[in-house]
mmCIF file of C-alpha atoms in Angstrom:
data_model
loop_
_atom_site.group_PDB
_atom_site.id
_atom_site.type_symbol
_atom_site.label_atom_id
_atom_site.label_comp_id
_atom_site.label_asym_id
_atom_site.label_seq_id
_atom_site.Cartn_x
_atom_site.Cartn_y
_atom_site.Cartn_z
ATOM 1 C CA UNK A 653 20.723 0.723 -7.021
ATOM 2 C CA UNK A 654 18.874 3.384 -4.960
ATOM 3 C CA UNK A 655 15.334 2.220 -6.025
ATOM 4 C CA UNK A 656 12.795 4.551 -4.557
ATOM 5 C CA UNK A 657 13.804 7.155 -2.011
ATOM 6 C CA UNK A 658 11.859 9.708 -0.079
ATOM 7 C CA UNK A 659 12.888 13.016 1.693
ATOM 8 C CA UNK A 660 12.745 14.172 4.257
ATOM 9 C CA UNK A 661 12.286 11.122 6.453
ATOM 10 C CA UNK A 662 11.053 13.107 9.235
ATOM 11 C CA UNK A 663 9.490 16.508 9.295
ATOM 12 C CA UNK A 664 7.946 18.748 11.959
ATOM 13 C CA UNK A 665 5.947 21.775 10.896
ATOM 14 C CA UNK A 666 3.467 24.273 11.929
ATOM 15 C CA UNK A 667 -0.130 24.822 11.003
ATOM 16 C CA UNK A 668 -0.435 26.934 7.904
ATOM 17 C CA UNK A 669 3.098 26.356 6.595
ATOM 18 C CA UNK A 670 3.694 24.915 3.030
ATOM 19 C CA UNK A 671 5.539 21.540 3.006
ATOM 20 C CA UNK A 672 6.931 19.636 0.123
ATOM 21 C CA UNK A 673 7.752 15.807 0.397
ATOM 22 C CA UNK A 674 10.064 14.518 -2.299
ATOM 23 C CA UNK A 675 9.904 11.206 -4.024
ATOM 24 C CA UNK A 676 12.551 9.722 -6.425
ATOM 25 C CA UNK A 677 12.888 6.549 -8.351
ATOM 26 C CA UNK A 678 15.559 5.191 -10.520
ATOM 27 C CA UNK A 679 13.701 2.571 -12.348
ATOM 28 C CA UNK A 680 11.929 4.768 -14.922
ATOM 29 C CA UNK A 681 8.595 3.352 -13.668
ATOM 30 C CA UNK A 682 5.637 4.999 -15.474
ATOM 31 C CA UNK A 683 3.289 5.022 -12.576
ATOM 32 C CA UNK A 684 3.950 6.724 -9.184
ATOM 33 C CA UNK A 685 1.725 7.083 -6.102
ATOM 34 C CA UNK A 686 1.364 8.934 -2.913
ATOM 35 C CA UNK A 687 -0.406 7.331 0.195
ATOM 36 C CA UNK A 688 -0.969 8.412 3.731
ATOM 37 C CA UNK A 689 -1.113 5.834 6.460
ATOM 38 C CA UNK A 690 -2.908 6.480 9.712
ATOM 39 C CA UNK A 691 -3.946 4.261 12.552
ATOM 40 C CA UNK A 692 -7.459 2.939 11.799
ATOM 41 C CA UNK A 693 -7.428 3.880 8.276
ATOM 42 C CA UNK A 694 -4.714 1.903 6.778
ATOM 43 C CA UNK A 695 -3.140 3.189 3.513
ATOM 44 C CA UNK A 696 -5.205 5.687 1.572
ATOM 45 C CA UNK A 697 -4.246 6.930 -1.985
ATOM 46 C CA UNK A 698 -3.779 10.721 -2.129
ATOM 47 C CA UNK A 699 -2.809 11.238 -5.802
ATOM 48 C CA UNK A 700 -1.228 9.148 -8.593
ATOM 49 C CA UNK A 701 0.483 9.710 -11.877
ATOM 50 C CA UNK A 702 0.385 7.480 -14.923
ATOM 51 C CA UNK A 703 3.330 9.288 -16.673
ATOM 52 C CA UNK A 704 5.140 12.705 -16.672
ATOM 53 C CA UNK A 705 2.624 15.560 -16.787
ATOM 54 C CA UNK A 706 -0.363 13.186 -16.132
ATOM 55 C CA UNK A 707 -1.816 13.157 -12.637
ATOM 56 C CA UNK A 708 -5.085 12.155 -11.055
ATOM 57 C CA UNK A 709 -6.742 12.373 -7.640
ATOM 58 C CA UNK A 710 -7.074 9.328 -5.318
ATOM 59 C CA UNK A 711 -9.237 8.902 -2.416
ATOM 60 C CA UNK A 712 -8.183 11.897 -0.178
ATOM 61 C CA UNK A 713 -6.591 14.537 -2.395
ATOM 62 C CA UNK A 714 -7.996 17.606 -0.516
ATOM 63 C CA UNK A 715 -5.254 19.887 0.806
ATOM 64 C CA UNK A 716 -2.535 18.328 -1.421
ATOM 65 C CA UNK A 717 -0.853 19.311 -4.759
ATOM 66 C CA UNK A 718 1.308 17.066 -6.988
ATOM 67 C CA UNK A 719 3.375 17.733 -10.071
ATOM 68 C CA UNK A 720 5.360 15.428 -12.266
ATOM 69 C CA UNK A 721 7.513 17.247 -14.665
ATOM 70 C CA UNK A 722 10.054 14.322 -14.870
ATOM 71 C CA UNK A 723 9.397 10.543 -14.816
ATOM 72 C CA UNK A 724 11.614 9.966 -11.930
ATOM 73 C CA UNK A 725 10.260 12.555 -9.460
ATOM 74 C CA UNK A 726 6.765 12.993 -8.045
ATOM 75 C CA UNK A 727 6.835 15.705 -5.237
ATOM 76 C CA UNK A 728 3.784 16.037 -2.899
ATOM 77 C CA UNK A 729 3.064 19.646 -1.598
ATOM 78 C CA UNK A 730 0.817 20.449 1.351
ATOM 79 C CA UNK A 731 -0.003 24.066 0.596
ATOM 80 C CA UNK A 732 -1.222 25.083 4.037
ATOM 81 C CA UNK A 733 -0.552 22.320 6.470
ATOM 82 C CA UNK A 734 -3.300 21.287 8.963
ATOM 83 C CA UNK A 735 -3.131 19.048 12.027
ATOM 84 C CA UNK A 736 -5.149 16.446 10.364
ATOM 85 C CA UNK A 737 -2.307 15.922 7.818
ATOM 86 C CA UNK A 738 -0.152 14.619 10.530
ATOM 87 C CA UNK A 739 0.563 11.132 9.219
ATOM 88 C CA UNK A 740 3.105 8.887 7.562
ATOM 89 C CA UNK A 741 3.420 9.371 3.855
ATOM 90 C CA UNK A 742 4.501 6.739 1.413
ATOM 91 C CA UNK A 743 5.447 7.132 -2.192
ATOM 92 C CA UNK A 744 5.293 4.017 -4.599
ATOM 93 C CA UNK A 745 6.034 3.305 -8.098
ATOM 94 C CA UNK A 746 5.080 0.674 -10.548
ATOM 95 C CA UNK A 747 6.292 -0.387 -14.092
ATOM 96 C CA UNK A 748 2.773 -0.253 -15.397
ATOM 97 C CA UNK A 749 -0.766 -0.022 -14.044
ATOM 98 C CA UNK A 750 -1.978 -2.974 -12.164
ATOM 99 C CA UNK A 751 1.605 -4.269 -11.432
ATOM 100 C CA UNK A 752 3.127 -4.616 -8.162
ATOM 101 C CA UNK A 753 4.007 -1.467 -6.471
ATOM 102 C CA UNK A 754 7.455 -0.687 -4.838
ATOM 103 C CA UNK A 755 7.227 1.633 -1.779
ATOM 104 C CA UNK A 756 9.720 4.067 -0.428
ATOM 105 C CA UNK A 757 10.737 4.151 3.243
ATOM 106 C CA UNK A 758 8.059 6.765 4.179
ATOM 107 C CA UNK A 759 8.139 10.373 5.584
ATOM 108 C CA UNK A 760 6.760 10.904 9.045
ATOM 109 C CA UNK A 761 5.145 14.369 9.117
ATOM 110 C CA UNK A 762 4.014 16.083 12.233
ATOM 111 C CA UNK A 763 1.878 19.245 11.985
ATOM 112 C CA UNK A 764 1.782 21.237 15.231
ATOM 113 C CA UNK B 965 -20.464 1.690 0.738
ATOM 114 C CA UNK B 966 -17.350 -0.090 -0.594
ATOM 115 C CA UNK B 967 -15.144 -1.774 2.002
ATOM 116 C CA UNK B 968 -12.291 -4.035 2.288
ATOM 117 C CA UNK B 969 -12.083 -5.960 5.647
ATOM 118 C CA UNK B 970 -9.157 -8.069 7.011
ATOM 119 C CA UNK B 971 -9.798 -10.441 9.813
ATOM 120 C CA UNK B 972 -8.861 -9.597 13.371
ATOM 121 C CA UNK B 973 -6.278 -7.071 13.842
ATOM 122 C CA UNK B 974 -3.701 -9.482 15.371
ATOM 123 C CA UNK B 975 -2.992 -13.136 14.838
ATOM 124 C CA UNK B 976 -0.614 -14.995 17.310
ATOM 125 C CA UNK B 977 0.639 -18.431 16.222
ATOM 126 C CA UNK B 978 3.274 -20.956 17.237
ATOM 127 C CA UNK B 979 6.340 -21.483 14.896
ATOM 128 C CA UNK B 980 5.714 -24.211 12.414
ATOM 129 C CA UNK B 981 1.885 -23.621 12.225
ATOM 130 C CA UNK B 982 -0.028 -22.322 9.317
ATOM 131 C CA UNK B 983 -1.355 -18.743 9.509
ATOM 132 C CA UNK B 984 -4.459 -18.020 7.634
ATOM 133 C CA UNK B 985 -5.431 -14.399 6.960
ATOM 134 C CA UNK B 986 -8.741 -13.241 5.374
ATOM 135 C CA UNK B 987 -9.509 -10.418 3.068
ATOM 136 C CA UNK B 988 -13.207 -9.745 2.415
ATOM 137 C CA UNK B 989 -14.685 -6.992 0.037
ATOM 138 C CA UNK B 990 -18.095 -5.787 -0.766
ATOM 139 C CA UNK B 991 -19.426 -4.057 -3.885
ATOM 140 C CA UNK B 992 -16.290 -4.687 -6.029
ATOM 141 C CA UNK B 993 -15.600 -6.850 -8.846
ATOM 142 C CA UNK B 994 -11.697 -6.533 -8.991
ATOM 143 C CA UNK B 995 -9.832 -7.956 -11.835
ATOM 144 C CA UNK B 996 -6.899 -8.784 -9.291
ATOM 145 C CA UNK B 997 -5.985 -8.674 -5.757
ATOM 146 C CA UNK B 998 -2.573 -8.044 -4.189
ATOM 147 C CA UNK B 999 -1.027 -9.010 -0.750
ATOM 148 C CA UNK B 1000 1.916 -6.798 0.899
ATOM 149 C CA UNK B 1001 3.931 -7.267 3.955
ATOM 150 C CA UNK B 1002 4.819 -4.230 6.104
ATOM 151 C CA UNK B 1003 7.295 -4.288 8.897
ATOM 152 C CA UNK B 1004 7.263 -1.592 11.734
ATOM 153 C CA UNK B 1005 8.576 1.776 10.400
ATOM 154 C CA UNK B 1006 8.994 0.581 6.809
ATOM 155 C CA UNK B 1007 7.105 0.644 3.539
ATOM 156 C CA UNK B 1008 4.981 -2.203 2.370
ATOM 157 C CA UNK B 1009 6.718 -4.911 0.367
ATOM 158 C CA UNK B 1010 4.855 -6.603 -2.514
ATOM 159 C CA UNK B 1011 4.193 -10.450 -1.993
ATOM 160 C CA UNK B 1012 1.732 -11.851 -4.406
ATOM 161 C CA UNK B 1013 -0.721 -10.753 -7.065
ATOM 162 C CA UNK B 1014 -3.663 -12.995 -8.006
ATOM 163 C CA UNK B 1015 -6.044 -12.428 -10.906
ATOM 164 C CA UNK B 1016 -9.756 -13.074 -11.089
ATOM 165 C CA UNK B 1017 -9.462 -16.111 -13.342
ATOM 166 C CA UNK B 1018 -6.787 -17.758 -10.842
ATOM 167 C CA UNK B 1019 -8.140 -19.777 -8.006
ATOM 168 C CA UNK B 1020 -4.722 -20.149 -6.208
ATOM 169 C CA UNK B 1021 -1.159 -18.792 -6.447
ATOM 170 C CA UNK B 1022 1.866 -19.861 -4.468
ATOM 171 C CA UNK B 1023 5.262 -18.493 -3.731
ATOM 172 C CA UNK B 1024 7.571 -20.481 -1.581
ATOM 173 C CA UNK B 1025 5.631 -20.880 1.879
ATOM 174 C CA UNK B 1026 2.889 -18.382 0.843
ATOM 175 C CA UNK B 1027 -0.382 -19.426 -0.871
ATOM 176 C CA UNK B 1028 -3.272 -17.066 -1.803
ATOM 177 C CA UNK B 1029 -6.608 -17.973 -3.023
ATOM 178 C CA UNK B 1030 -9.149 -15.631 -4.658
ATOM 179 C CA UNK B 1031 -12.871 -16.513 -4.598
ATOM 180 C CA UNK B 1032 -14.882 -13.909 -6.606
ATOM 181 C CA UNK B 1033 -18.194 -15.433 -5.630
ATOM 182 C CA UNK B 1034 -17.581 -15.202 -1.956
ATOM 183 C CA UNK B 1035 -15.753 -11.949 -2.459
ATOM 184 C CA UNK B 1036 -12.807 -13.106 -0.426
ATOM 185 C CA UNK B 1037 -9.151 -13.863 -0.641
ATOM 186 C CA UNK B 1038 -7.396 -16.115 1.825
ATOM 187 C CA UNK B 1039 -3.583 -15.676 2.506
ATOM 188 C CA UNK B 1040 -1.632 -18.645 4.090
ATOM 189 C CA UNK B 1041 1.805 -18.763 5.619
ATOM 190 C CA UNK B 1042 2.738 -22.415 5.975
ATOM 191 C CA UNK B 1043 5.536 -23.535 8.281
ATOM 192 C CA UNK B 1044 5.561 -20.143 9.941
ATOM 193 C CA UNK B 1045 8.753 -18.683 11.365
ATOM 194 C CA UNK B 1046 9.346 -15.814 13.785
ATOM 195 C CA UNK B 1047 10.730 -13.819 10.729
ATOM 196 C CA UNK B 1048 7.263 -13.955 9.319
ATOM 197 C CA UNK B 1049 6.006 -11.561 12.040
ATOM 198 C CA UNK B 1050 4.767 -8.609 10.288
ATOM 199 C CA UNK B 1051 1.558 -6.787 9.198
ATOM 200 C CA UNK B 1052 0.025 -8.223 6.112
ATOM 201 C CA UNK B 1053 -2.087 -5.827 3.791
ATOM 202 C CA UNK B 1054 -4.509 -6.887 1.101
ATOM 203 C CA UNK B 1055 -5.197 -4.374 -1.789
ATOM 204 C CA UNK B 1056 -7.682 -4.200 -4.602
ATOM 205 C CA UNK B 1057 -8.223 -2.113 -7.571
ATOM 206 C CA UNK B 1058 -11.900 -1.370 -7.059
ATOM 207 C CA UNK B 1059 -12.669 0.454 -10.260
ATOM 208 C CA UNK B 1060 -9.901 -1.268 -12.351
ATOM 209 C CA UNK B 1061 -8.158 1.989 -12.857
ATOM 210 C CA UNK B 1062 -4.988 1.151 -11.193
ATOM 211 C CA UNK B 1063 -5.870 3.038 -7.851
ATOM 212 C CA UNK B 1064 -5.345 0.502 -5.024
ATOM 213 C CA UNK B 1065 -7.563 0.378 -2.062
ATOM 214 C CA UNK B 1066 -5.988 -1.299 0.986
ATOM 215 C CA UNK B 1067 -7.324 -3.185 3.987
ATOM 216 C CA UNK B 1068 -6.354 -2.068 7.397
ATOM 217 C CA UNK B 1069 -4.016 -5.077 7.681
ATOM 218 C CA UNK B 1070 -3.472 -8.043 10.106
ATOM 219 C CA UNK B 1071 -0.568 -8.240 12.373
ATOM 220 C CA UNK B 1072 0.935 -11.715 12.643
ATOM 221 C CA UNK B 1073 3.155 -12.670 15.537
ATOM 222 C CA UNK B 1074 4.935 -16.034 15.340
ATOM 223 C CA UNK B 1075 6.203 -17.387 18.611
ATOM 224 C CA UNK B 1076 9.263 -19.431 18.704
#
């Protein structure tokens, strides 16, 4: 009963590098989400997906790319990391739109 | 601009008392509102969802109200315990498209 997992849990990278954060859920939930959490801003939606091969932008999508080829996976890629992308990233899933969301444990990313 | 505001960043209360948290929003007409709990270093955990046609919802020692005229939700923790110490987040779906916007959260500390 793994639920929703994220990897890595911690990542340090340098400006300009590409980084991919992984998210995996075992419930076959249709919806998956990526958020970032920063002091003073709370949780902000980056991208979400309503089903495999369907993705849409959230509030802060610039500098990020997502894909969803399988229902259970929703990777988030920072194509060229910047210091402003230093944050804690949370993945979440929900059975259907508007339902409760189940969050992963988070990935703490530091961009030097 | 659209905004979600949660009352004071921190709330300190004595064990056994009732904690009341406020979530105010502007320029939205959300169909529902959700409350989450977040412990340090962990992802948010869903607590309650209340819909626009519901005035009040309860779950054990938790109670949520939703006043669409005042554009406000109140979250109550009755008979509070030290284990209730956490940050509580309210979340809305501003455009009713399943993209949640979160408040910054209120940190509750319950003293024994």
